[in-house]
Tab-separated table of C-alpha atoms in Angstrom:
chain	number	residue	atom	x	y	z
Y	1	MET	CA	35.487	9.395	-4.864
Y	2	GLN	CA	34.257	12.970	-4.656
Y	3	ASP	CA	30.555	13.189	-3.848
Y	4	ILE	CA	28.479	14.544	-6.697
Y	5	PRO	CA	25.524	16.773	-5.719
Y	6	HIS	CA	22.516	14.641	-4.782
Y	7	ARG	CA	20.402	16.235	-7.506
Y	8	SER	CA	22.359	14.082	-9.968
Y	9	TRP	CA	20.919	10.886	-8.548
Y	10	PRO	CA	17.529	9.292	-9.313
Y	11	ASP	CA	14.626	11.197	-7.844
Y	12	ALA	CA	11.649	9.397	-6.324
Y	13	ALA	CA	9.425	11.088	-8.912
Y	14	ASP	CA	11.252	9.155	-11.651
Y	15	TYR	CA	9.686	5.959	-10.304
Y	16	CYS	CA	6.079	7.107	-10.046
Y	17	TYR	CA	5.112	4.662	-12.786
Y	18	LEU	CA	5.715	1.861	-10.275
Y	19	GLU	CA	2.935	2.984	-7.956
Y	20	GLY	CA	0.468	0.112	-8.028
Y	21	ALA	CA	2.970	-2.179	-9.772
Y	22	SER	CA	2.630	-5.950	-9.389
Y	23	ARG	CA	5.327	-8.348	-8.240
Y	24	SER	CA	5.851	-9.281	-11.880
Y	25	GLN	CA	6.461	-5.640	-12.791
Y	26	PHE	CA	9.063	-5.219	-10.059
Y	27	ALA	CA	10.808	-8.405	-11.202
Y	28	TRP	CA	10.825	-7.007	-14.750
Y	29	GLU	CA	12.464	-3.802	-13.479
Y	30	TRP	CA	15.416	-5.846	-12.222
Y	31	LEU	CA	15.615	-8.096	-15.261
Y	32	ARG	CA	15.722	-5.191	-17.706
Y	33	ARG	CA	18.672	-3.724	-15.793
Y	34	ASP	CA	20.776	-6.868	-16.266
Y	35	PRO	CA	23.660	-5.931	-18.634
Y	36	ASN	CA	23.673	-9.359	-20.276
Y	37	TYR	CA	19.906	-9.393	-20.763
Y	38	ARG	CA	20.120	-5.979	-22.397
Y	39	LYS	CA	22.213	-7.484	-25.199
Y	40	LEU	CA	19.384	-9.779	-26.330
Y	41	VAL	CA	17.166	-9.239	-29.355
Y	42	PRO	CA	13.449	-8.955	-28.443
Y	43	SER	CA	11.204	-11.876	-29.390
Y	44	ILE	CA	9.247	-11.723	-32.630
Y	45	ARG	CA	5.509	-11.143	-32.263
Y	46	ARG	CA	2.557	-11.494	-34.568
Y	47	ARG	CA	-1.097	-10.671	-34.091
Y	48	THR	CA	-3.856	-12.981	-35.291
Y	49	ALA	CA	-7.037	-11.817	-36.993
Y	50	SER	CA	-8.826	-11.940	-33.627
Y	51	GLY	CA	-6.184	-9.745	-32.010
Y	52	LEU	CA	-4.339	-12.442	-30.057
Y	53	ILE	CA	-0.591	-11.812	-29.792
Y	54	ILE	CA	1.579	-14.849	-30.534
Y	55	ILE	CA	5.093	-14.427	-29.116
Y	56	GLU	CA	8.218	-16.312	-30.101
Y	57	PRO	CA	9.533	-18.245	-27.070
Y	58	ALA	CA	12.862	-17.254	-25.551
Y	59	PRO	CA	15.810	-19.599	-26.216
Y	60	ARG	CA	16.266	-22.287	-23.600
Y	61	ILE	CA	19.473	-20.689	-22.326
Y	62	CYS	CA	17.557	-17.486	-21.522
Y	63	ARG	CA	14.775	-19.359	-19.789
Y	64	ASP	CA	17.270	-21.282	-17.681
Y	65	ARG	CA	19.181	-18.155	-16.696
Y	66	TRP	CA	16.431	-15.588	-16.184
Y	67	ASN	CA	13.191	-17.630	-16.094
Y	68	CYS	CA	11.628	-15.350	-18.722
Y	69	LEU	CA	9.495	-17.067	-21.373
Y	70	PHE	CA	10.073	-14.399	-24.015
Y	71	ILE	CA	12.458	-11.498	-24.538
Y	72	GLU	CA	11.086	-7.992	-24.098
Y	73	ASP	CA	12.811	-4.775	-25.093
Y	74	PRO	CA	14.687	-3.763	-21.898
Y	75	ASN	CA	14.138	-0.076	-22.666
Y	76	VAL	CA	10.376	-0.463	-22.190
Y	77	ARG	CA	9.451	0.422	-18.617
Y	78	VAL	CA	5.846	-0.811	-18.731
Y	79	PRO	CA	5.480	-3.359	-21.557
Y	80	ASP	CA	2.188	-3.684	-23.434
Y	81	VAL	CA	2.344	-7.396	-22.615
Y	82	PRO	CA	3.531	-8.119	-19.050
Y	83	MET	CA	6.456	-10.495	-18.784
Y	84	LEU	CA	5.617	-14.196	-18.780
Y	85	TRP	CA	7.729	-15.968	-16.179
Y	86	SER	CA	8.553	-19.657	-15.938
Y	87	PRO	CA	5.864	-21.657	-14.100
Y	88	GLY	CA	8.670	-23.123	-12.021
Y	89	LEU	CA	9.364	-19.636	-10.663
Y	90	ASP	CA	6.011	-17.864	-10.647
Y	91	ALA	CA	3.892	-19.438	-7.921
Y	92	SER	CA	0.704	-17.874	-9.308
Y	93	VAL	CA	0.755	-19.760	-12.632
Y	94	LEU	CA	-2.254	-22.055	-13.005
Y	95	ARG	CA	-1.748	-25.351	-14.835
Y	96	VAL	CA	-4.707	-26.370	-16.988
Y	97	GLU	CA	-5.792	-29.048	-19.411
Y	98	ALA	CA	-7.952	-27.906	-22.323
Y	99	ARG	CA	-10.619	-30.170	-23.822
Y	100	ALA	CA	-12.968	-29.300	-26.674
Y	101	ALA	CA	-16.228	-28.034	-25.210
Y	102	VAL	CA	-19.373	-30.007	-25.898
Y	103	ALA	CA	-22.039	-27.929	-27.649
Y	104	GLY	CA	-24.389	-26.324	-25.174
Y	105	THR	CA	-22.071	-26.905	-22.235
Y	106	SER	CA	-21.816	-24.054	-19.745
Y	107	ASN	CA	-18.621	-22.845	-18.115
Y	108	SER	CA	-16.562	-23.119	-21.282
Y	109	PHE	CA	-13.604	-20.857	-22.012
Y	110	ASP	CA	-13.215	-19.210	-25.417
Y	111	LEU	CA	-9.902	-17.401	-25.891
Y	112	ASP	CA	-11.381	-15.406	-28.776
Y	113	GLN	CA	-13.509	-13.506	-26.260
Y	114	TYR	CA	-10.369	-12.142	-24.595
Y	115	SER	CA	-7.921	-12.118	-27.507
Y	116	ALA	CA	-7.670	-8.329	-27.690
Y	117	ARG	CA	-5.889	-8.461	-24.328
Y	118	ALA	CA	-4.204	-11.849	-24.510
Y	119	ALA	CA	-0.834	-13.246	-25.511
Y	120	LEU	CA	0.258	-16.817	-26.111
Y	121	ILE	CA	3.552	-18.651	-26.414
Y	122	LYS	CA	3.592	-22.036	-28.138
Y	123	GLU	CA	6.495	-24.029	-26.733
Y	124	ASP	CA	8.532	-26.598	-28.633
Y	125	GLY	CA	7.135	-29.445	-26.543
Y	126	GLY	CA	3.545	-28.455	-27.356
Y	127	ASP	CA	2.673	-26.709	-24.091
Y	128	GLU	CA	1.073	-23.278	-24.304
Y	129	GLN	CA	1.680	-20.326	-22.014
Y	130	CYS	CA	-1.288	-17.960	-22.090
Y	131	LEU	CA	-1.468	-14.520	-20.506
Y	132	LEU	CA	-4.702	-12.601	-20.069
Y	133	TYR	CA	-3.877	-9.047	-19.120
Y	134	GLU	CA	-5.387	-5.645	-18.529
Y	135	ARG	CA	-3.263	-2.784	-17.269
Y	136	ARG	CA	-1.448	-4.106	-14.191
Y	137	ASN	CA	-3.609	-7.226	-13.867
Y	138	HIS	CA	-2.779	-10.506	-15.509
Y	139	ILE	CA	-3.653	-14.191	-15.366
Y	140	HIS	CA	-1.066	-16.737	-16.494
Y	141	MET	CA	-2.249	-20.199	-17.519
Y	142	HIS	CA	0.140	-23.004	-18.415
Y	143	VAL	CA	-1.703	-25.348	-20.773
Y	144	ILE	CA	-0.106	-28.733	-20.141
Y	145	ASP	CA	-2.479	-30.679	-22.408
Y	146	GLY	CA	-4.683	-29.626	-25.316
Y	147	THR	CA	-4.842	-26.148	-26.836
Y	148	LEU	CA	-6.698	-22.890	-26.334
Y	149	LEU	CA	-6.476	-22.082	-30.038
Y	150	ASP	CA	-9.248	-24.312	-31.395
Y	151	GLY	CA	-12.369	-22.621	-30.116
Y	152	PRO	CA	-14.275	-22.995	-26.842
Y	153	VAL	CA	-12.760	-25.457	-24.411
Y	154	GLN	CA	-13.483	-26.819	-21.008
Y	155	LEU	CA	-10.657	-26.280	-18.571
Y	156	ARG	CA	-9.474	-28.849	-16.098
Y	157	PHE	CA	-7.263	-27.432	-13.381
Y	158	ASP	CA	-4.156	-29.271	-12.222
Y	159	ILE	CA	-3.219	-28.386	-8.645
Y	160	ASP	CA	-0.688	-30.430	-6.696
Y	161	TRP	CA	-0.095	-30.701	-2.959
Y	162	SER	CA	3.411	-29.373	-3.547
Y	163	ASP	CA	2.068	-26.092	-4.955
Y	164	GLN	CA	2.139	-22.894	-2.958
Y	165	PHE	CA	-1.601	-22.849	-2.519
Y	166	GLU	CA	-2.365	-19.218	-1.836
Y	167	PRO	CA	-1.072	-17.745	-5.139
Y	168	VAL	CA	-2.381	-20.532	-7.380
Y	169	ILE	CA	-5.789	-20.682	-5.672
Y	170	PHE	CA	-6.033	-16.918	-6.055
Y	171	THR	CA	-5.397	-17.348	-9.793
Y	172	LEU	CA	-8.032	-20.090	-9.950
Y	173	ARG	CA	-10.571	-17.789	-8.309
Y	174	ARG	CA	-9.696	-15.065	-10.799
Y	175	ILE	CA	-10.062	-17.251	-13.901
Y	176	LEU	CA	-13.397	-18.614	-12.649
Y	177	HIS	CA	-14.601	-15.078	-11.951
Y	178	LEU	CA	-13.497	-14.026	-15.436
Y	179	CYS	CA	-15.308	-16.901	-17.136
Y	180	ARG	CA	-18.504	-16.288	-15.189
Y	181	SER	CA	-18.647	-12.494	-15.238
Y	182	GLY	CA	-16.301	-11.385	-18.006
Y	183	GLU	CA	-14.465	-9.159	-15.508
Y	184	LYS	CA	-10.875	-9.478	-14.319
Y	185	LEU	CA	-10.179	-9.448	-10.613
Y	186	PRO	CA	-7.254	-7.316	-9.416
Y	187	ASP	CA	-3.824	-8.901	-9.246
Y	188	ARG	CA	-2.099	-9.778	-5.975
Y	189	PRO	CA	-1.408	-6.422	-4.300
Y	190	VAL	CA	2.085	-5.471	-3.217
Y	191	PRO	CA	1.952	-4.167	0.377
Y	192	ASP	CA	2.822	-0.484	0.673
Y	193	ARG	CA	5.900	-1.105	2.801
Y	194	MET	CA	7.234	-3.700	0.354
Y	195	ARG	CA	6.545	-1.415	-2.612
Y	196	HIS	CA	8.321	1.577	-1.041
Y	197	ARG	CA	11.352	-0.548	-0.190
Y	198	ALA	CA	11.389	-2.103	-3.669
Y	199	ILE	CA	11.427	1.342	-5.274
Y	200	SER	CA	14.168	2.519	-2.909
Y	201	MET	CA	16.348	-0.460	-3.841
Y	202	LEU	CA	15.895	0.303	-7.538
Y	203	ARG	CA	16.923	3.913	-6.902
Y	204	VAL	CA	19.986	2.743	-4.970
Y	205	HIS	CA	20.959	0.343	-7.746
Y	206	ASP	CA	20.579	3.004	-10.432
Y	207	ALA	CA	22.585	5.524	-8.418
Y	208	LEU	CA	25.387	3.011	-7.810
Y	209	THR	CA	25.458	2.193	-11.512
Y	210	ALA	CA	25.890	5.905	-12.185
Y	211	GLY	CA	28.835	6.081	-9.766
Y	212	ALA	CA	27.270	7.164	-6.457
Y	213	SER	CA	29.204	6.805	-3.204
Y	214	ILE	CA	27.687	5.527	0.027
Y	215	ARG	CA	27.273	9.128	1.205
Y	216	ASP	CA	25.532	10.012	-2.057
Y	217	ILE	CA	23.152	7.147	-1.393
Y	218	GLY	CA	22.479	8.530	2.067
Y	219	ILE	CA	21.724	12.001	0.690
Y	220	MET	CA	19.415	10.516	-1.929
Y	221	LEU	CA	17.449	8.472	0.601
Y	222	TYR	CA	17.448	10.687	3.688
Y	223	GLY	CA	18.215	14.200	2.502
Y	224	LEU	CA	21.301	16.384	2.804
Y	225	ALA	CA	20.321	17.968	6.129
Y	226	ARG	CA	20.026	14.650	7.948
Y	227	ILE	CA	23.262	13.328	6.444
Y	228	GLU	CA	25.194	16.409	7.524
Y	229	ALA	CA	23.720	16.103	11.030
Y	230	GLU	CA	24.161	12.351	11.582
Y	231	TRP	CA	26.742	11.018	9.134
Y	232	ARG	CA	29.680	11.224	11.533
Y	233	ASP	CA	27.728	9.845	14.494
Y	234	PRO	CA	29.997	7.371	16.383
Y	235	GLY	CA	27.355	4.646	16.145
Y	236	GLU	CA	27.250	4.973	12.336
Y	237	SER	CA	23.550	4.120	12.393
Y	238	LEU	CA	22.802	6.008	9.173
Y	239	LYS	CA	25.841	4.595	7.403
Y	240	SER	CA	24.739	1.091	8.419
Y	241	GLN	CA	21.274	1.669	6.967
Y	242	CYS	CA	22.836	2.807	3.702
Y	243	ARG	CA	25.136	-0.219	3.632
Y	244	ARG	CA	22.164	-2.527	4.118
Y	245	PHE	CA	20.292	-0.857	1.269
Y	246	ILE	CA	23.333	-1.193	-0.988
Y	247	ALA	CA	23.787	-4.874	-0.071
Y	248	SER	CA	20.086	-5.563	-0.718
Y	249	ALA	CA	20.147	-3.762	-4.058
Y	250	ARG	CA	23.182	-5.725	-5.196
Y	251	ALA	CA	21.572	-8.981	-4.103
Y	252	MET	CA	18.401	-8.156	-6.053
Y	253	ALA	CA	20.433	-7.284	-9.147
Y	254	SER	CA	22.237	-10.633	-8.820
Y	255	GLY	CA	18.970	-12.550	-9.133
Y	256	GLU	CA	17.301	-12.322	-5.740
Y	257	TYR	CA	14.441	-10.382	-7.417
Y	258	LYS	CA	13.061	-13.752	-8.477
Y	259	ASP	CA	11.903	-14.270	-4.891
Y	260	LEU	CA	9.229	-11.645	-5.607
Y	261	LEU	CA	7.380	-14.220	-7.730
Y	262	ARG	CA	7.519	-17.144	-5.338
């Protein structure tokens, strides 16, 4: 394959919208690139009088394959409603039971107070998946008993020894802070090194999809001058780095991106 000038490949500036992105956002970037996912019809939505968005759940086959709880338009880079992932995949999902609040009781939760920035999926079995979101931040609650739709409730949190404690406890702290102060705590940050590598792998994937060769990938990542100086080095150090990036990008595209949420 003849190398096409590196200016044809994705520029880092094209991914600026991912600065500050959450793990969920990076997972969405990989999901929306899946050719089979791109064939799906987005889920139907409706907005209640209070502003709450009710989303049609994804078919079971989609949930089993991609762990997404609804279908978003794959052409949307930053969805208005962040993707809701299966509680079995997303370690930060907090399981709750909702009981009608007794009049005058403190520490109750009223979804109507947050409905302008909330979305809910009502599953066939009766469970509810609720997302409270604001910009990059979101809190995902899996209501395993009761409902959030019938006014103020008292929440009972279900945490098991088998849970990955750090993500779910962080979500618990955030929901308690929200109920007590009305303010959302920031989401789990993605370390700078992880974020830079995640963006690089997306660039590599997109360039490969567009027909880039391994040398094109090297030019895109390291610049033409360095490639011309080191590409034919007997140790093939630079080529090896490019091969590793390509292998990682292909693994992520094949489903390894789900590890971002665990």
